[in-house]
XYZ file of C-alpha atoms in Angstrom:
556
model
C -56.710 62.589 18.350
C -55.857 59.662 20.347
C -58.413 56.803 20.619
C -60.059 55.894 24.446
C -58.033 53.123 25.639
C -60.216 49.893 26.897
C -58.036 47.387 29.068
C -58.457 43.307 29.068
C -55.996 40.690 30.784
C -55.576 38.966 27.154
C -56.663 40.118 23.905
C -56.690 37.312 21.422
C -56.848 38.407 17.217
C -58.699 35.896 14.850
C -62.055 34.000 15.639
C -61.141 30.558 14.243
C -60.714 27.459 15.983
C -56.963 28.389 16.961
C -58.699 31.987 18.780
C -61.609 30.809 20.183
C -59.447 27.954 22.021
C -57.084 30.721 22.770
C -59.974 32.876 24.773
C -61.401 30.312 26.255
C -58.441 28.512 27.707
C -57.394 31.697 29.183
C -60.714 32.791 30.687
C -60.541 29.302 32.127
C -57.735 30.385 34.070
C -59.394 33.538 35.457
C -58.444 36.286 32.469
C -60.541 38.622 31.546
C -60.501 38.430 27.873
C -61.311 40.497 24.649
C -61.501 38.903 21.274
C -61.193 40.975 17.863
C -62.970 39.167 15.069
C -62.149 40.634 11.568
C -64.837 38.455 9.533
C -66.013 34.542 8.453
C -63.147 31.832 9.918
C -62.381 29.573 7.302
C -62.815 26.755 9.794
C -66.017 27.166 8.733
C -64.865 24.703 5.702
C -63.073 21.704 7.934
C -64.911 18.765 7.137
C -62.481 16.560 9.435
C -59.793 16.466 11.490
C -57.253 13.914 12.910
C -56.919 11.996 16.302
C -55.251 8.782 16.502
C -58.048 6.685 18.050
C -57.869 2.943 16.009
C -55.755 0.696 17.537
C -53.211 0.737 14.666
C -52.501 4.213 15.024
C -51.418 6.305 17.678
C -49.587 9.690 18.538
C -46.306 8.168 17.474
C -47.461 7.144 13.795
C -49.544 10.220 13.645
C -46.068 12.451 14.595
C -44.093 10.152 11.703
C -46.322 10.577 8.845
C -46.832 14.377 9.715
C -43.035 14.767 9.353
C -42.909 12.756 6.514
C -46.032 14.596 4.637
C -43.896 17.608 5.483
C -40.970 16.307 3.836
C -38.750 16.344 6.969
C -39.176 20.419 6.734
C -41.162 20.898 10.119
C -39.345 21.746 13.447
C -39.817 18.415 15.196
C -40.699 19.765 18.622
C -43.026 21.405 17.364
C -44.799 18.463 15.276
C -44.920 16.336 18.159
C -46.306 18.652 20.719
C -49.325 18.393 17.949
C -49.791 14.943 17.847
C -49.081 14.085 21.152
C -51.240 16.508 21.826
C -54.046 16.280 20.472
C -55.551 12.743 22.142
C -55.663 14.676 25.381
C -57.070 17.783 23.644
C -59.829 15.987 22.258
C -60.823 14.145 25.109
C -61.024 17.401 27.026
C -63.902 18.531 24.361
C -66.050 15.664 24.761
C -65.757 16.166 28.031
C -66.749 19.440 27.708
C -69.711 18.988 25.427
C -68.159 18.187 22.372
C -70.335 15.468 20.251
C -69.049 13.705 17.376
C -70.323 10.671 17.585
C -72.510 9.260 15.617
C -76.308 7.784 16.944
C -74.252 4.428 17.512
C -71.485 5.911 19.626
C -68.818 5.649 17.408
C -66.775 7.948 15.556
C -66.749 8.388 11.597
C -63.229 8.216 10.614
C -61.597 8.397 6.843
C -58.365 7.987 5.505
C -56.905 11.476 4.089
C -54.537 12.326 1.845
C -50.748 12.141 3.271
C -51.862 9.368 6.348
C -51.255 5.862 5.789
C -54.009 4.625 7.922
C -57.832 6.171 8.699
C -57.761 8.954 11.839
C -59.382 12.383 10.421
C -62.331 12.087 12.711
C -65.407 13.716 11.366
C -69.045 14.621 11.416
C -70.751 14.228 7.830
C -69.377 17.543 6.467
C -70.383 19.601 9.028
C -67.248 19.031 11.611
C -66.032 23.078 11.211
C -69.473 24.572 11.976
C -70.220 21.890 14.919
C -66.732 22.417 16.638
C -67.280 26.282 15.856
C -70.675 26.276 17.275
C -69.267 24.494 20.408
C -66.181 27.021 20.789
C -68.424 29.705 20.886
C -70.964 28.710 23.121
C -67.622 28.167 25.778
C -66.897 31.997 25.473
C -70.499 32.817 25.908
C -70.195 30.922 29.269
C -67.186 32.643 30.093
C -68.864 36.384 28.754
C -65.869 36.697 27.119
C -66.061 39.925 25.070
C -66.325 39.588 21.688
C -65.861 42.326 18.943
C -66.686 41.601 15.227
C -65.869 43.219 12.343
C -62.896 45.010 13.763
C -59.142 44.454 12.208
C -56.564 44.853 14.332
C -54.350 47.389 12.660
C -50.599 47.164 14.942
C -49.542 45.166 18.143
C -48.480 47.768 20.366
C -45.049 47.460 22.475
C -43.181 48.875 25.257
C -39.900 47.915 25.835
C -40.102 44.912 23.560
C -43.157 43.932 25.430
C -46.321 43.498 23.755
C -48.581 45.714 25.515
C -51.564 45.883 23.339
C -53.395 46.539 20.692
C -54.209 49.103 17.897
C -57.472 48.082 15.985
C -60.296 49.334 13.541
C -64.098 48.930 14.081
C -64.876 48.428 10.375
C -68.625 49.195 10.696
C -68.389 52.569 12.255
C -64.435 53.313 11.334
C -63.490 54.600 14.520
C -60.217 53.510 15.979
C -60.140 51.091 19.182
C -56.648 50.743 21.304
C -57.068 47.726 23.491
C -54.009 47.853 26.256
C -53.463 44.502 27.502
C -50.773 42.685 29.290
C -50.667 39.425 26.766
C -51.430 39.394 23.013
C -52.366 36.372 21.030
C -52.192 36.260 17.361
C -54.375 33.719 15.354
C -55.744 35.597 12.265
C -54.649 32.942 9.770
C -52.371 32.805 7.163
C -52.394 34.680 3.201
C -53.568 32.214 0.849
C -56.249 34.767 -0.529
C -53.299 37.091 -1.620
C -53.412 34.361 -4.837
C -55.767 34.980 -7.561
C -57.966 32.284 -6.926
C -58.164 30.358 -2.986
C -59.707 29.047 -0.744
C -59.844 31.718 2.348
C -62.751 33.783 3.579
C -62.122 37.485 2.135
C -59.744 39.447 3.913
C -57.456 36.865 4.529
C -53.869 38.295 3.078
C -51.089 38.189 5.065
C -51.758 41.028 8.349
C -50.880 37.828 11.285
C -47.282 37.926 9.332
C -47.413 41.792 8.910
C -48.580 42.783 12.387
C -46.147 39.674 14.040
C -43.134 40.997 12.072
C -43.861 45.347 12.657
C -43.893 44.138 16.624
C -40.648 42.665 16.139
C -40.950 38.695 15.609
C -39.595 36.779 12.754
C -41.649 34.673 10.118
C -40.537 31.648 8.770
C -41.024 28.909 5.489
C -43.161 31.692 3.923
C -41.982 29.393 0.085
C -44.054 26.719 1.358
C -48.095 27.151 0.028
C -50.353 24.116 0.281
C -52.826 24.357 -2.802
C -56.132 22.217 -2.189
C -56.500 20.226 -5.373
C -59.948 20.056 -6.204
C -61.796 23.608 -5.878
C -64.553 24.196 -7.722
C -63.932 26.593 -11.177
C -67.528 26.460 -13.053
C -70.045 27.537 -12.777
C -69.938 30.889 -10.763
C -72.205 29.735 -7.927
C -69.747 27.457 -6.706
C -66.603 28.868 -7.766
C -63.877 28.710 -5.042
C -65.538 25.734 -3.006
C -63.508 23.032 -1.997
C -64.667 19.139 -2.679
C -63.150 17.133 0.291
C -59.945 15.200 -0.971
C -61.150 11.791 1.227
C -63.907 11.857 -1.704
C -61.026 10.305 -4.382
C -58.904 9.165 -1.624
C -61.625 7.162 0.263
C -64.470 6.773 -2.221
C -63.049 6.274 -5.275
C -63.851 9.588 -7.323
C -61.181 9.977 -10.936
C -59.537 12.971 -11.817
C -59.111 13.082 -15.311
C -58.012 15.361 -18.358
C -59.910 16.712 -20.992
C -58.740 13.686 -23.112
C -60.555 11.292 -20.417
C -56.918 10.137 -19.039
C -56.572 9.509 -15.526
C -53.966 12.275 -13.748
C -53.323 11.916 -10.191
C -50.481 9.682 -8.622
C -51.238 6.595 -6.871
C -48.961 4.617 -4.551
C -47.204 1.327 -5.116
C -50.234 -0.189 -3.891
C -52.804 1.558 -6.286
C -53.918 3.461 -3.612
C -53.603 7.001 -2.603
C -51.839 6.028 0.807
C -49.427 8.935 1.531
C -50.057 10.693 -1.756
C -49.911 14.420 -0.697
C -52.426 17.460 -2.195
C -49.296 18.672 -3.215
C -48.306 16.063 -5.733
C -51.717 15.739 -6.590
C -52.130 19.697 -7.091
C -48.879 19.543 -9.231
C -50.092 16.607 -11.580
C -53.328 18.590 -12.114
C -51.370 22.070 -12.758
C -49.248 20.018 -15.006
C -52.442 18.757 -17.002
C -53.764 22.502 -17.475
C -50.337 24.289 -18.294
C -49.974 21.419 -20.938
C -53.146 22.636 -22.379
C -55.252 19.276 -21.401
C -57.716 20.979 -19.221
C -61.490 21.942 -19.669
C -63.341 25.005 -20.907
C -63.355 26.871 -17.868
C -59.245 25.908 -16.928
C -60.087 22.998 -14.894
C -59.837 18.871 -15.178
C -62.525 16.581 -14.534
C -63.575 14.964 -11.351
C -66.114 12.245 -11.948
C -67.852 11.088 -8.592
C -70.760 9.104 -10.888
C -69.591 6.046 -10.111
C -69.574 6.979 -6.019
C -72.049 5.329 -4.809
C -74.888 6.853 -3.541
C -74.554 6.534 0.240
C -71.043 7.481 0.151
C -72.192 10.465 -1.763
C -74.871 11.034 0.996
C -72.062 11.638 3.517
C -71.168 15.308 2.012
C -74.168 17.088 2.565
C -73.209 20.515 2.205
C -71.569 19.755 -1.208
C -74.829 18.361 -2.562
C -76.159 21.011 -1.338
C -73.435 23.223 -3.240
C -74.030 21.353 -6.305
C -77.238 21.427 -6.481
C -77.316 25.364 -6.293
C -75.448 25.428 -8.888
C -77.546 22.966 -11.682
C -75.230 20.140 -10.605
C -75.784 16.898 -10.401
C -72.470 14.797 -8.803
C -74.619 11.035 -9.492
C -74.737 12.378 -13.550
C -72.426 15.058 -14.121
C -68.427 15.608 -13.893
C -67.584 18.464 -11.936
C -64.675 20.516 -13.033
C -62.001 21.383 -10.324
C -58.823 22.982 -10.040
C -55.928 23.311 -7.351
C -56.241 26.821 -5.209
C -54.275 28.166 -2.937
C -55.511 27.295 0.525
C -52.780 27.221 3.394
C -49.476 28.771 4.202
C -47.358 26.677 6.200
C -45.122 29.150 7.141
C -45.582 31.813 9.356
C -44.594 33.289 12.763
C -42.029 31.273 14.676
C -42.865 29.966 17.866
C -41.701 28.062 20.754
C -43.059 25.594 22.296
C -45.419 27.391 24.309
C -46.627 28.773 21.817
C -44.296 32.263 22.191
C -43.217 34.552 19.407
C -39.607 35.653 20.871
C -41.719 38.910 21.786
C -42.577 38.830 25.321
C -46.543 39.043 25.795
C -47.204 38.007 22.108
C -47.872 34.556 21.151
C -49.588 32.961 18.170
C -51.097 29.949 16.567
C -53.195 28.263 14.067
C -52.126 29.254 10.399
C -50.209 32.464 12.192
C -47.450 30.322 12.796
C -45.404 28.509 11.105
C -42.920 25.282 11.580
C -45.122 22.952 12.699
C -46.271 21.694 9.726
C -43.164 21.683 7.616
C -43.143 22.253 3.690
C -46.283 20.273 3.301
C -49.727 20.399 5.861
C -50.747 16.550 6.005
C -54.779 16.346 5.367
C -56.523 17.099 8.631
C -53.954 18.219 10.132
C -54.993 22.345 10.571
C -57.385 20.665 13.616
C -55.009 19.361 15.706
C -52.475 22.354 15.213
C -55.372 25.272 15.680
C -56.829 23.403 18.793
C -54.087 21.984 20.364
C -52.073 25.356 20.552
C -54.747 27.479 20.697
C -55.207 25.938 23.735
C -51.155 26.296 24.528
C -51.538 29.816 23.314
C -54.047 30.669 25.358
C -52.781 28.990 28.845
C -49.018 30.731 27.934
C -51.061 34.230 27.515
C -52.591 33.817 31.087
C -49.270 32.640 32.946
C -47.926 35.865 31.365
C -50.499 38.456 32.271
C -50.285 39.462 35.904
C -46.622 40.279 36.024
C -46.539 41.287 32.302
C -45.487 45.194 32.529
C -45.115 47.661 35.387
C -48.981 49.672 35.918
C -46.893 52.191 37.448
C -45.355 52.661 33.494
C -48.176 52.808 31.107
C -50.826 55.182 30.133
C -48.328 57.858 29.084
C -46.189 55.405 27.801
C -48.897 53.620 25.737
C -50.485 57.045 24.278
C -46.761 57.569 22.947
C -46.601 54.167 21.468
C -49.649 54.803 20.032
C -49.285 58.353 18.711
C -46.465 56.689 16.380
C -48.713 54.217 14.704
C -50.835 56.960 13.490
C -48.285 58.601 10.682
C -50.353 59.639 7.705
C -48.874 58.973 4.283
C -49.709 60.853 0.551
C -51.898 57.505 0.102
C -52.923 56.450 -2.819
C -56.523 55.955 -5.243
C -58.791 53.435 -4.696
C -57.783 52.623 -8.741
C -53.982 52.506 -7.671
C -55.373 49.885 -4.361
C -56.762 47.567 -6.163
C -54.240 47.666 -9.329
C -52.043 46.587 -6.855
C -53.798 44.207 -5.484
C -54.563 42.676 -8.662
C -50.709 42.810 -9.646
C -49.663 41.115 -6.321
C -52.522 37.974 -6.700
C -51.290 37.747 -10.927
C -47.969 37.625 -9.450
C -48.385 34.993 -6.665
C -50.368 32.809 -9.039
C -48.125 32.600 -12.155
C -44.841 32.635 -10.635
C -45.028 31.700 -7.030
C -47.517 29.184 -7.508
C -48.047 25.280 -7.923
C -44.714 24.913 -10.125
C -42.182 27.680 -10.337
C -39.050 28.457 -12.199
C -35.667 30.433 -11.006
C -36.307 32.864 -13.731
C -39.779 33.685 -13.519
C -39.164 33.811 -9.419
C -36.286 36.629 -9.844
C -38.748 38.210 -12.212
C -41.772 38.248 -9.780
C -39.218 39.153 -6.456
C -37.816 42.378 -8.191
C -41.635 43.358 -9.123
C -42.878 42.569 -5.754
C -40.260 44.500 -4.088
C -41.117 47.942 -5.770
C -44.938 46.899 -4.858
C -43.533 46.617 -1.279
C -41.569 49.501 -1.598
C -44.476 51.718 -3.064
C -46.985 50.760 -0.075
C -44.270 51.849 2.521
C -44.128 55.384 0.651
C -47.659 55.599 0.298
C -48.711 54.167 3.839
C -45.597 54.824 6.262
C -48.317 54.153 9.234
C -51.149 51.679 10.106
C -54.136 53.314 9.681
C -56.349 52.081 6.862
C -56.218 50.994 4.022
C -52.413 50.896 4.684
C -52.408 47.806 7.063
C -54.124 45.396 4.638
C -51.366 46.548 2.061
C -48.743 46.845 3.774
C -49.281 43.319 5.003
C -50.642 41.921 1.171
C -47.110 43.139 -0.211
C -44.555 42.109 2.236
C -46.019 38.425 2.132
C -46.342 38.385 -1.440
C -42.503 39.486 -1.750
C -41.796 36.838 1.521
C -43.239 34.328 -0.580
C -40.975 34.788 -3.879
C -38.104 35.649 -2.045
C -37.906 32.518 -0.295
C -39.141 30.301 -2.995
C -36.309 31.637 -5.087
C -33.950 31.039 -2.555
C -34.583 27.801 -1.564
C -32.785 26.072 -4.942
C -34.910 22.317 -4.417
C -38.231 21.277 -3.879
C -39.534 20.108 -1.170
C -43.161 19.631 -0.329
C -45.690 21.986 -1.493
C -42.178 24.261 -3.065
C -42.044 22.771 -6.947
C -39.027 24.393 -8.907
C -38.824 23.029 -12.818
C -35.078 24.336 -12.801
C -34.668 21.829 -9.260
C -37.032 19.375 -9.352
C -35.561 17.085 -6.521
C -35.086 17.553 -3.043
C -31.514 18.797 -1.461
C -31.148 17.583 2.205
C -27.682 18.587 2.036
C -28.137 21.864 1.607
C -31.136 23.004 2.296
C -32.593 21.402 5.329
C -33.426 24.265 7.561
C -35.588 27.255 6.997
C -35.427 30.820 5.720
C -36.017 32.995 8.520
C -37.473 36.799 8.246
C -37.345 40.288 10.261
C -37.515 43.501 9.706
C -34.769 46.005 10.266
C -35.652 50.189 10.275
C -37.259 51.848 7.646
C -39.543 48.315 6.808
C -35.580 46.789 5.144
C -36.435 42.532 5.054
C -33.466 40.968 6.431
C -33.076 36.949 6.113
C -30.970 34.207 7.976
C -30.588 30.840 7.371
C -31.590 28.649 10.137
C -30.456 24.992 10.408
C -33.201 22.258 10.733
C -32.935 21.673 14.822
C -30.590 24.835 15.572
C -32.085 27.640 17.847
C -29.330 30.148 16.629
C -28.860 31.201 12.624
C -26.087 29.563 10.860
C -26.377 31.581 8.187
C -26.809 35.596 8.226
C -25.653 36.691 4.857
C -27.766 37.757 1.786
C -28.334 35.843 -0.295
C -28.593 32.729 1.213
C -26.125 30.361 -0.325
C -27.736 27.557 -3.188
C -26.250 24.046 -4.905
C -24.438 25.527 -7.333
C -22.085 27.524 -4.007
């Protein structure tokens, strides 16, 4: 039996900063608007993000060093639309109601990892909850409509239109279809598909699942940021992340169990321009060469911070001292995690997917931030085309799709989604799910190998292949799977093609980067039956230059 169908202008997927700018933007412009929330954002977690406000900066040097933190990888256009951006963005939130100054009017501002000068504006370590807090207090102004704990399950289309939505209300399992006339897609990226990360549960791959089962392609899915120092001992505070600006600002060591110092430094003995991604490699090196701690982690000794600078992270004392800790007397141990996909769903510059009606943003989509995110970065790309999202969503809406055509058309659309497959045990779920996040970590991870790549890719595929047999629809548990698989085998299939690295993409058997040949990205769709097909697309080019499998390497 066919759900009831509710209708909305715009329905936007994901509750982070990159949704919640999404629904309110459009309800600014006179949309009605629903919002699906699936569970915690991990915006929740941003302790800072960048604006070019000192007089030495500007959008300009905040657009070079985000292309050169993303080792020249990013689409351009996109990259500057971000840092142009995001002056006028943030200007429009203090005007707003957005406050983060401090009691003497002026902003606090560090120096992050990948910028050469200070600009990741923040507030203590509270900046994610106080812009959160703000977003949603603009959609209860609007009475935008707001549905938690409900996954969206398929984006519905008609005539290559996106014309709504298929979703699950997870409290009371039944099935909600949403028919709308624009679709925005923010529900992040996959970094908890990896053994251990950084995301809020949940978080494994369904914006790149749902985007590409509508009909879009997905794009740099090789390139994973890890966050280098995440909590590994003890439990309580296993997975949380210590801000980065604490060695890069303050002065905090990272050493090995043999008290050696392990991170790189700049020519100037700073940490100017250093990326997490060098310093996440020079850990992982550390650990696989058996120089870690107890618990598989390396030291990070803040007892030399002094105290006040210390007193500026008050929700990680407050973390540490849960947990027995002590930062002023003890050295925490810390390991890299994986925290962001830069890849994702391309997009245009407003913010479009290729799919009429369905545009995304935030960690959904990908190019903007090349193979490497620059520190504080993820603000400025959730909130400045969130907001892009959002407006494109509303221009779309009113002539979107003929009324005359639906109903009868959208029960058929939706009457497909609902195939039921043999399934498979709870046992067999999480197996799997076990298998793809072993996977991921050991041989898609910090540092990979061409071997151990091929290896993972040909197990990964019969994972994919073995979800699509057991799950051939949407309904649950077959979305989260369906989605966990094909972005696990996205992510080793274009790691092992790309024959460099580049960025956050390590390879032992190509340690050095290969402008010559691989400057572009690896571009996915799907064909019938759930078949991944891959083109290569030149750095720049709108059109594929390359359509054959597999994509050509050095050695060609």
């Amino acid at each position: 039996m066919l759900p009831e169908v509710e209708k909305a202008d715009v329905v936007v997927l994901g509750g982070g900063l990159a949704g919640m700018m999404a629904a309110w933007s459009a309800a600014e412009m006179g949309r009605q608007v629903t919002l699906l929330v699936r569970g915690r954002p991990n915006a929740s977690e941003v302790v800072g993000f960048n604006v070019p406000l000192l007089p030495e900066d500007g959008p300009d040097v905040l657009f070079a060093d985000s292309l050169l933190a993303g080792d020249f990888a990013a689409n351009p256009h996109l990259a500057a639309v971000m840092a142009y951006g995001i002056p006028s963005t943030f200007r429009y939130l203090e005007e707003k109601g957005l406050r983060l100054r401090r009691g003497d009017g002026t902003y606090g501002v560090r120096l992050a990892a990948d910028s050469r000068v200070p600009r990741t504006v923040y507030y203590l370590d509270e900046t994610g909850p106080l812009v959160l807090h703000f977003l949603r207090e603009r959609l209860r102004d609007h009475r935008i409509a707001w549905r938690e704990k409900t996954e969206a399950l398929a984006i519905v289309t008609l005539d290559g239109r996106a014309a709504g939505v298929l979703a699950h209300d997870l409290q009371s399992g039944r099935l909600i279809a949403l028919e709308a006339n624009a679709v925005v897609l923010t529900t992040g990226g996959a970094a908890g598909a990896y053994r251990f990360n950084t995301n809020a549960e949940g978080i494994l791959g369904d914006s790149y699942g749902l985007a590409l089962e509508a009909g879009a392609e997905v794009l740099d899915m090789e390139y994973v940021q890890f966050e280098p120092f995440i909590f590994v001992h003890p439990p309580q505070v296993r997975g949380y992340a210590v801000p980065t600006t604490l060695v890069t600002n303050e002065g905090g060591r990272v050493e090995n169990r043999l008290g050696e110092e392990c991170l790189p430094r700049a020519t100037d003995g700073t940490f100017r321009g250093v990326t997490k991604a060098a310093m996440s490699r020079a850990m992982f090196t550390e650990l696989r060469a058996g120089r870690g701690r107890e618990h598989g982690g390396v030291s990070l000794d803040l007892r030399h911070v002094p105290e006040k600078a210390l007193a500026g992270y008050p929700r990680l004392l407050n973390a540490c001292r849960r947990a027995g800790l002590d930062p002023h007397l003890d050295r925490l141990e810390v390991a890299p995690a994986a925290h962001h996909f830069m890849g994702g769903v391309r997009i245009g510059l407003d913010a479009c997917t290729g799919i009429p009606g369905l545009f995304a943003a935030g960690e959904a989509a990908g190019g903007v931030h090349g193979a490497n995110r620059m520190a504080g970065n993820s603000g400025p790309d959730t909130l400045v085309f969130g907001r892009i999202a959002g407006q494109s969503a509303a221009q779309w809406a009113p002539g979107a799709l003929d009324a005359r055509r639906r109903g009868t058309d959208f029960a058929a659309a939706l009457a497909s989604l609902l195939r039921e497959g043999r399934g498979m045990s709870r046992e067999r779920q999480a197996a799997l799910e076990n298998e793809v996040g072993r996977l991921l970590w050991e041989q898609a991870g910090v540092i990979r190998d061409g071997p151990e790549l091929k290896d993972a890719t040909v197990r990964l595929e019969a994972l994919y292949e073995e979800v699509l047999a057991a799950y051939p629809g949407v309904l649950p548990p077959g979305r989260c799977l369906r989605s966990l698989a094909m972005t696990a085998l996205l992510v080793a299939q274009g790691a092992a093609y790309r024959c460099e690295s580049r960025g956050a993409h390590f390879r032992l058997d190509y340690p050095r980067r290969d402008d010559r040949a691989f400057l572009g990205s690896i571009v996915f769709r799907l064909a019938s039956g759930g078949r991944i097909e891959q083109y290569w697309l030149a750095l720049g080019a709108t059109e594929p230059v390359l359509r054959s499998s597999p994509l050509r390497t050095v050695e060609e």
